Amino acid sequence: DTEVTQTPKHLVMGMTNKKSLKCEQHMGHRAMYWYKQKAKKPPELMFVYSYEKLSINESVPSRFSPECPNSSLLNLHLHALQPEDSALYLCASSQGRLAGAEQFFGPGTRLTVL
Amino acid sequence: AQKVTQAQTEISVVEKEDVTLDCVYETRDTTYYLFWYKQPPSGELVFLIRRNSFDEQNEISGRYSWNFQKSTSSFNFTITASQVVDSAVYFCALSVPQGGSEKLVFGKGTKLTVNP
């Protein structure tokens, strides 16, 4: 299984809602990533988990809360988002502690905040 | 500074033409890794190639080829005999160590349109 899956594919939420994005991989990878991509822009890193521990937080606002329950799962909890948070959210995974390991990306969740 | 520059914002070609996508990088590391990813309209980023700084051998995979030149800090990507299915945004990226992990620094991307 060389796939990273993400659910849901599309999400529309109001500014007062709480929702979660989910990501799963079964490649035995130990590093998992969340990226945010606005239209016509490159992906921007948000968080990195390595061996289920948060290793990089790119100064992301606290209304985004990541969680890594186990080595195969990665969640992104959303609360009190703003319309400017509307974007494509991409999850990726790679082998942990291997320099230059390629990252495999999921199909993304298209988030719209009203 | 760790940076990737893709100067070509958009390229449009006719099917069967060859096309080269440019990538110039900046890094202070002696060991580093470069990548190319393809992002079709569906949105998923597809890994194409990884190159480490010690391997300057050019690579060919079918219609795709990559030219890595440390002397000019470039890692260019050529598609030979382009096809409509090659239409996508292509990102060049540099792997940067941080906090015991690594992160990808992407160029701004080049949107390639191949017309029939």
mmCIF file of C-alpha atoms in Angstrom:
data_model
loop_
_atom_site.group_PDB
_atom_site.id
_atom_site.type_symbol
_atom_site.label_atom_id
_atom_site.label_comp_id
_atom_site.label_asym_id
_atom_site.label_seq_id
_atom_site.Cartn_x
_atom_site.Cartn_y
_atom_site.Cartn_z
ATOM 1 C CA ASP A 1 0.000 0.000 0.000
ATOM 2 C CA THR A 2 1.738 3.157 -1.222
ATOM 3 C CA GLU A 3 -1.133 5.527 -0.618
ATOM 4 C CA VAL A 4 -1.855 8.405 1.703
ATOM 5 C CA THR A 5 -5.574 8.898 2.205
ATOM 6 C CA GLN A 6 -7.320 12.023 3.423
ATOM 7 C CA THR A 7 -10.885 12.608 4.536
ATOM 8 C CA PRO A 8 -13.019 14.450 3.815
ATOM 9 C CA LYS A 9 -12.253 15.522 0.254
ATOM 10 C CA HIS A 10 -14.265 18.705 0.656
ATOM 11 C CA LEU A 11 -15.320 20.565 3.786
ATOM 12 C CA VAL A 12 -17.401 23.687 4.209
ATOM 13 C CA MET A 13 -17.571 25.146 7.690
ATOM 14 C CA GLY A 14 -18.639 28.270 9.473
ATOM 15 C CA MET A 15 -16.334 30.346 11.600
ATOM 16 C CA THR A 16 -17.832 28.972 14.819
ATOM 17 C CA ASN A 17 -17.672 25.300 13.843
ATOM 18 C CA LYS A 18 -15.259 22.650 15.056
ATOM 19 C CA LYS A 19 -14.159 20.098 12.506
ATOM 20 C CA SER A 20 -11.297 17.686 11.942
ATOM 21 C CA LEU A 21 -9.265 16.602 8.935
ATOM 22 C CA LYS A 22 -7.941 13.059 8.876
ATOM 23 C CA CYS A 23 -4.935 11.504 7.193
ATOM 24 C CA GLU A 24 -3.849 7.876 7.120
ATOM 25 C CA GLN A 25 -0.935 5.922 5.667
ATOM 26 C CA HIS A 26 0.060 2.269 5.867
ATOM 27 C CA MET A 27 3.557 2.466 4.409
ATOM 28 C CA GLY A 28 5.265 2.192 7.793
ATOM 29 C CA HIS A 29 6.379 5.801 7.553
ATOM 30 C CA ARG A 30 7.281 7.506 10.819
ATOM 31 C CA ALA A 31 7.153 11.140 9.693
ATOM 32 C CA MET A 32 3.905 12.858 8.787
ATOM 33 C CA TYR A 33 3.231 16.381 7.604
ATOM 34 C CA TRP A 34 0.463 18.938 7.199
ATOM 35 C CA TYR A 35 0.730 21.521 4.432
ATOM 36 C CA LYS A 36 -1.570 24.386 3.488
ATOM 37 C CA GLN A 37 -1.844 25.431 -0.147
ATOM 38 C CA LYS A 38 -3.615 28.543 -1.354
ATOM 39 C CA ALA A 39 -4.644 28.861 -4.984
ATOM 40 C CA LYS A 40 -1.734 29.412 -7.389
ATOM 41 C CA LYS A 41 0.789 29.131 -4.559
ATOM 42 C CA PRO A 42 3.185 26.375 -3.483
ATOM 43 C CA PRO A 43 2.406 24.238 -0.446
ATOM 44 C CA GLU A 44 3.443 25.766 2.870
ATOM 45 C CA LEU A 45 4.476 23.522 5.729
ATOM 46 C CA MET A 46 2.371 23.736 8.885
ATOM 47 C CA PHE A 47 3.421 20.828 11.115
ATOM 48 C CA VAL A 48 5.724 17.817 11.140
ATOM 49 C CA TYR A 49 5.378 14.785 13.375
ATOM 50 C CA SER A 50 8.326 12.447 13.724
ATOM 51 C CA TYR A 51 7.764 9.181 15.586
ATOM 52 C CA GLU A 52 4.438 10.537 16.860
ATOM 53 C CA LYS A 53 6.039 13.630 18.366
ATOM 54 C CA LEU A 54 5.568 17.150 17.082
ATOM 55 C CA SER A 55 8.934 18.215 15.693
ATOM 56 C CA ILE A 56 8.106 21.278 13.605
ATOM 57 C CA ASN A 57 5.379 23.880 14.119
ATOM 58 C CA GLU A 58 5.754 26.686 11.612
ATOM 59 C CA SER A 59 4.175 29.269 13.914
ATOM 60 C CA VAL A 60 0.695 28.143 12.975
ATOM 61 C CA PRO A 61 -2.228 29.891 14.761
ATOM 62 C CA SER A 62 -3.704 27.923 17.639
ATOM 63 C CA ARG A 63 -7.032 27.568 15.845
ATOM 64 C CA PHE A 64 -5.232 24.713 14.048
ATOM 65 C CA SER A 65 -4.437 21.850 16.400
ATOM 66 C CA PRO A 66 -2.572 18.779 15.114
ATOM 67 C CA GLU A 67 -2.731 15.337 16.650
ATOM 68 C CA CYS A 68 -0.871 12.118 15.884
ATOM 69 C CA PRO A 69 -2.688 9.264 17.712
ATOM 70 C CA ASN A 70 -0.379 6.618 16.250
ATOM 71 C CA SER A 71 2.202 6.163 13.532
ATOM 72 C CA SER A 72 -0.427 5.684 10.815
ATOM 73 C CA LEU A 73 -2.826 8.497 11.642
ATOM 74 C CA LEU A 74 -2.618 12.261 11.606
ATOM 75 C CA ASN A 75 -5.444 14.632 12.449
ATOM 76 C CA LEU A 76 -5.846 18.366 12.122
ATOM 77 C CA HIS A 77 -8.465 19.839 14.433
ATOM 78 C CA LEU A 78 -10.021 23.097 13.292
ATOM 79 C CA HIS A 79 -11.771 25.636 15.508
ATOM 80 C CA ALA A 80 -12.867 29.230 14.998
ATOM 81 C CA LEU A 81 -11.324 29.462 11.550
ATOM 82 C CA GLN A 82 -11.317 32.579 9.423
ATOM 83 C CA PRO A 83 -12.328 32.881 5.756
ATOM 84 C CA GLU A 84 -8.653 33.358 4.849
ATOM 85 C CA ASP A 85 -8.012 29.821 6.111
ATOM 86 C CA SER A 86 -9.853 28.492 3.072
ATOM 87 C CA ALA A 87 -7.301 26.413 1.167
ATOM 88 C CA LEU A 88 -6.247 22.930 0.105
ATOM 89 C CA TYR A 89 -4.839 21.038 3.075
ATOM 90 C CA LEU A 90 -2.351 18.364 2.122
ATOM 91 C CA CYS A 91 -1.049 15.554 4.254
ATOM 92 C CA ALA A 92 2.217 13.775 3.483
ATOM 93 C CA SER A 93 4.345 11.023 4.955
ATOM 94 C CA SER A 94 7.933 9.874 4.660
ATOM 95 C CA GLN A 95 10.362 7.451 6.247
ATOM 96 C CA GLY A 96 11.454 8.903 9.561
ATOM 97 C CA ARG A 97 15.068 9.827 10.278
ATOM 98 C CA LEU A 98 16.181 9.200 6.714
ATOM 99 C CA ALA A 99 17.840 12.258 5.243
ATOM 100 C CA GLY A 100 16.238 13.435 2.051
ATOM 101 C CA ALA A 101 13.402 10.920 2.149
ATOM 102 C CA GLU A 102 10.770 11.633 -0.432
ATOM 103 C CA GLN A 103 7.411 12.723 0.863
ATOM 104 C CA PHE A 104 4.270 11.032 -0.422
ATOM 105 C CA PHE A 105 1.221 13.242 -0.540
ATOM 106 C CA GLY A 106 -2.457 12.572 -0.135
ATOM 107 C CA PRO A 107 -5.122 14.045 -2.434
ATOM 108 C CA GLY A 108 -5.893 16.850 -0.014
ATOM 109 C CA THR A 109 -8.966 18.326 1.643
ATOM 110 C CA ARG A 110 -10.440 21.444 0.048
ATOM 111 C CA LEU A 111 -11.599 23.582 2.939
ATOM 112 C CA THR A 112 -13.981 26.512 2.594
ATOM 113 C CA VAL A 113 -14.632 28.726 5.609
ATOM 114 C CA LEU A 114 -17.747 30.861 5.362
ATOM 115 C CA ALA B 1 19.109 31.329 2.875
ATOM 116 C CA GLN B 2 17.472 28.135 1.710
ATOM 117 C CA LYS B 3 15.531 29.047 -1.364
ATOM 118 C CA VAL B 4 14.216 27.631 -4.626
ATOM 119 C CA THR B 5 13.494 29.795 -7.632
ATOM 120 C CA GLN B 6 11.377 28.751 -10.577
ATOM 121 C CA ALA B 7 11.464 31.775 -12.820
ATOM 122 C CA GLN B 8 8.971 30.448 -15.353
ATOM 123 C CA THR B 9 5.467 31.041 -14.051
ATOM 124 C CA GLU B 10 3.618 29.569 -17.006
ATOM 125 C CA ILE B 11 4.676 27.730 -20.159
ATOM 126 C CA SER B 12 2.429 26.750 -23.039
ATOM 127 C CA VAL B 13 3.537 24.307 -25.713
ATOM 128 C CA VAL B 14 1.988 22.257 -28.473
ATOM 129 C CA GLU B 15 1.918 18.503 -28.126
ATOM 130 C CA LYS B 16 5.156 16.711 -29.129
ATOM 131 C CA GLU B 17 7.304 19.750 -28.392
ATOM 132 C CA ASP B 18 10.159 19.403 -25.916
ATOM 133 C CA VAL B 19 9.998 21.661 -22.877
ATOM 134 C CA THR B 20 12.462 22.480 -20.102
ATOM 135 C CA LEU B 21 11.444 23.690 -16.677
ATOM 136 C CA ASP B 22 14.107 25.629 -14.821
ATOM 137 C CA CYS B 23 14.973 25.385 -11.138
ATOM 138 C CA VAL B 24 17.678 27.317 -9.302
ATOM 139 C CA TYR B 25 18.348 26.702 -5.632
ATOM 140 C CA GLU B 26 20.274 28.318 -2.783
ATOM 141 C CA THR B 27 21.551 26.454 0.251
ATOM 142 C CA ARG B 28 24.370 26.734 2.763
ATOM 143 C CA ASP B 29 24.459 22.968 3.327
ATOM 144 C CA THR B 30 27.046 20.733 1.677
ATOM 145 C CA THR B 31 24.679 17.773 1.747
ATOM 146 C CA TYR B 32 21.235 18.454 0.424
ATOM 147 C CA TYR B 33 18.394 16.909 -1.538
ATOM 148 C CA LEU B 34 16.358 18.257 -4.415
ATOM 149 C CA PHE B 35 12.990 17.077 -5.654
ATOM 150 C CA TRP B 36 10.528 17.558 -8.448
ATOM 151 C CA TYR B 37 6.803 17.116 -7.881
ATOM 152 C CA LYS B 38 3.896 17.247 -10.334
ATOM 153 C CA GLN B 39 0.509 18.627 -9.317
ATOM 154 C CA PRO B 40 -2.254 17.891 -11.838
ATOM 155 C CA PRO B 41 -5.578 19.751 -11.630
ATOM 156 C CA SER B 42 -6.877 17.097 -9.224
ATOM 157 C CA GLY B 43 -4.549 18.574 -6.600
ATOM 158 C CA GLU B 44 -2.461 15.636 -5.443
ATOM 159 C CA LEU B 45 1.302 16.188 -5.475
ATOM 160 C CA VAL B 46 3.063 13.371 -7.289
ATOM 161 C CA PHE B 47 6.709 12.646 -6.531
ATOM 162 C CA LEU B 48 8.866 12.533 -9.684
ATOM 163 C CA ILE B 49 12.511 12.445 -8.632
ATOM 164 C CA ARG B 50 14.973 12.978 -5.785
ATOM 165 C CA ARG B 51 18.599 13.976 -6.284
ATOM 166 C CA ASN B 52 21.256 14.286 -3.593
ATOM 167 C CA SER B 53 24.083 16.788 -3.764
ATOM 168 C CA PHE B 54 26.744 14.119 -4.259
ATOM 169 C CA ASP B 55 25.164 12.611 -7.323
ATOM 170 C CA GLU B 56 25.547 14.867 -10.328
ATOM 171 C CA GLN B 57 24.693 12.184 -12.831
ATOM 172 C CA ASN B 58 21.807 13.199 -15.028
ATOM 173 C CA GLU B 59 18.779 10.958 -14.979
ATOM 174 C CA ILE B 60 16.353 9.857 -17.635
ATOM 175 C CA SER B 61 13.015 8.184 -17.031
ATOM 176 C CA GLY B 62 11.057 7.641 -20.191
ATOM 177 C CA ARG B 63 10.224 11.058 -21.642
ATOM 178 C CA TYR B 64 11.482 12.811 -18.502
ATOM 179 C CA SER B 65 15.074 13.840 -17.880
ATOM 180 C CA TRP B 66 16.801 15.905 -15.243
ATOM 181 C CA ASN B 67 19.991 17.949 -15.467
ATOM 182 C CA PHE B 68 21.661 18.654 -12.114
ATOM 183 C CA GLN B 69 24.549 21.134 -12.157
ATOM 184 C CA LYS B 70 26.082 22.122 -8.831
ATOM 185 C CA SER B 71 28.281 24.740 -10.497
ATOM 186 C CA THR B 72 25.210 26.771 -11.423
ATOM 187 C CA SER B 73 22.963 25.537 -8.562
ATOM 188 C CA SER B 74 20.418 24.341 -11.060
ATOM 189 C CA PHE B 75 18.238 21.257 -11.325
ATOM 190 C CA ASN B 76 16.334 21.522 -14.584
ATOM 191 C CA PHE B 77 13.616 19.197 -15.816
ATOM 192 C CA THR B 78 12.987 18.363 -19.470
ATOM 193 C CA ILE B 79 9.956 16.677 -20.939
ATOM 194 C CA THR B 80 10.574 15.250 -24.381
ATOM 195 C CA ALA B 81 7.699 14.930 -26.865
ATOM 196 C CA SER B 82 5.213 16.489 -24.478
ATOM 197 C CA GLN B 83 1.688 15.140 -24.189
ATOM 198 C CA VAL B 84 -1.586 16.689 -23.040
ATOM 199 C CA VAL B 85 -1.425 14.551 -19.888
ATOM 200 C CA ASP B 86 1.755 16.411 -18.900
ATOM 201 C CA SER B 87 -0.335 19.527 -18.264
ATOM 202 C CA ALA B 88 0.130 20.321 -14.575
ATOM 203 C CA VAL B 89 1.950 22.565 -12.152
ATOM 204 C CA TYR B 90 5.481 21.375 -11.523
ATOM 205 C CA PHE B 91 7.277 22.194 -8.287
ATOM 206 C CA CYS B 92 10.978 22.008 -7.574
ATOM 207 C CA ALA B 93 11.791 21.623 -3.873
ATOM 208 C CA LEU B 94 14.758 21.574 -1.521
ATOM 209 C CA SER B 95 14.844 19.478 1.653
ATOM 210 C CA VAL B 96 15.915 21.566 4.653
ATOM 211 C CA PRO B 97 16.807 20.082 8.065
ATOM 212 C CA GLN B 98 14.924 21.614 10.974
ATOM 213 C CA GLY B 99 14.171 20.537 14.518
ATOM 214 C CA GLY B 100 15.481 17.015 14.004
ATOM 215 C CA SER B 101 13.231 16.584 10.983
ATOM 216 C CA GLU B 102 13.232 17.897 7.455
ATOM 217 C CA LYS B 103 10.923 20.155 5.580
ATOM 218 C CA LEU B 104 10.458 20.865 1.898
ATOM 219 C CA VAL B 105 10.993 24.387 0.636
ATOM 220 C CA PHE B 106 9.136 24.686 -2.639
ATOM 221 C CA GLY B 107 9.646 26.975 -5.578
ATOM 222 C CA LYS B 108 6.596 28.902 -6.730
ATOM 223 C CA GLY B 109 5.887 26.328 -9.402
ATOM 224 C CA THR B 110 5.653 26.363 -13.176
ATOM 225 C CA LYS B 111 2.287 25.789 -14.785
ATOM 226 C CA LEU B 112 2.726 23.769 -17.951
ATOM 227 C CA THR B 113 -0.060 23.628 -20.506
ATOM 228 C CA VAL B 114 0.310 21.205 -23.387
ATOM 229 C CA ASN B 115 -2.137 21.921 -26.171
ATOM 230 C CA PRO B 116 -3.263 19.282 -28.663
#
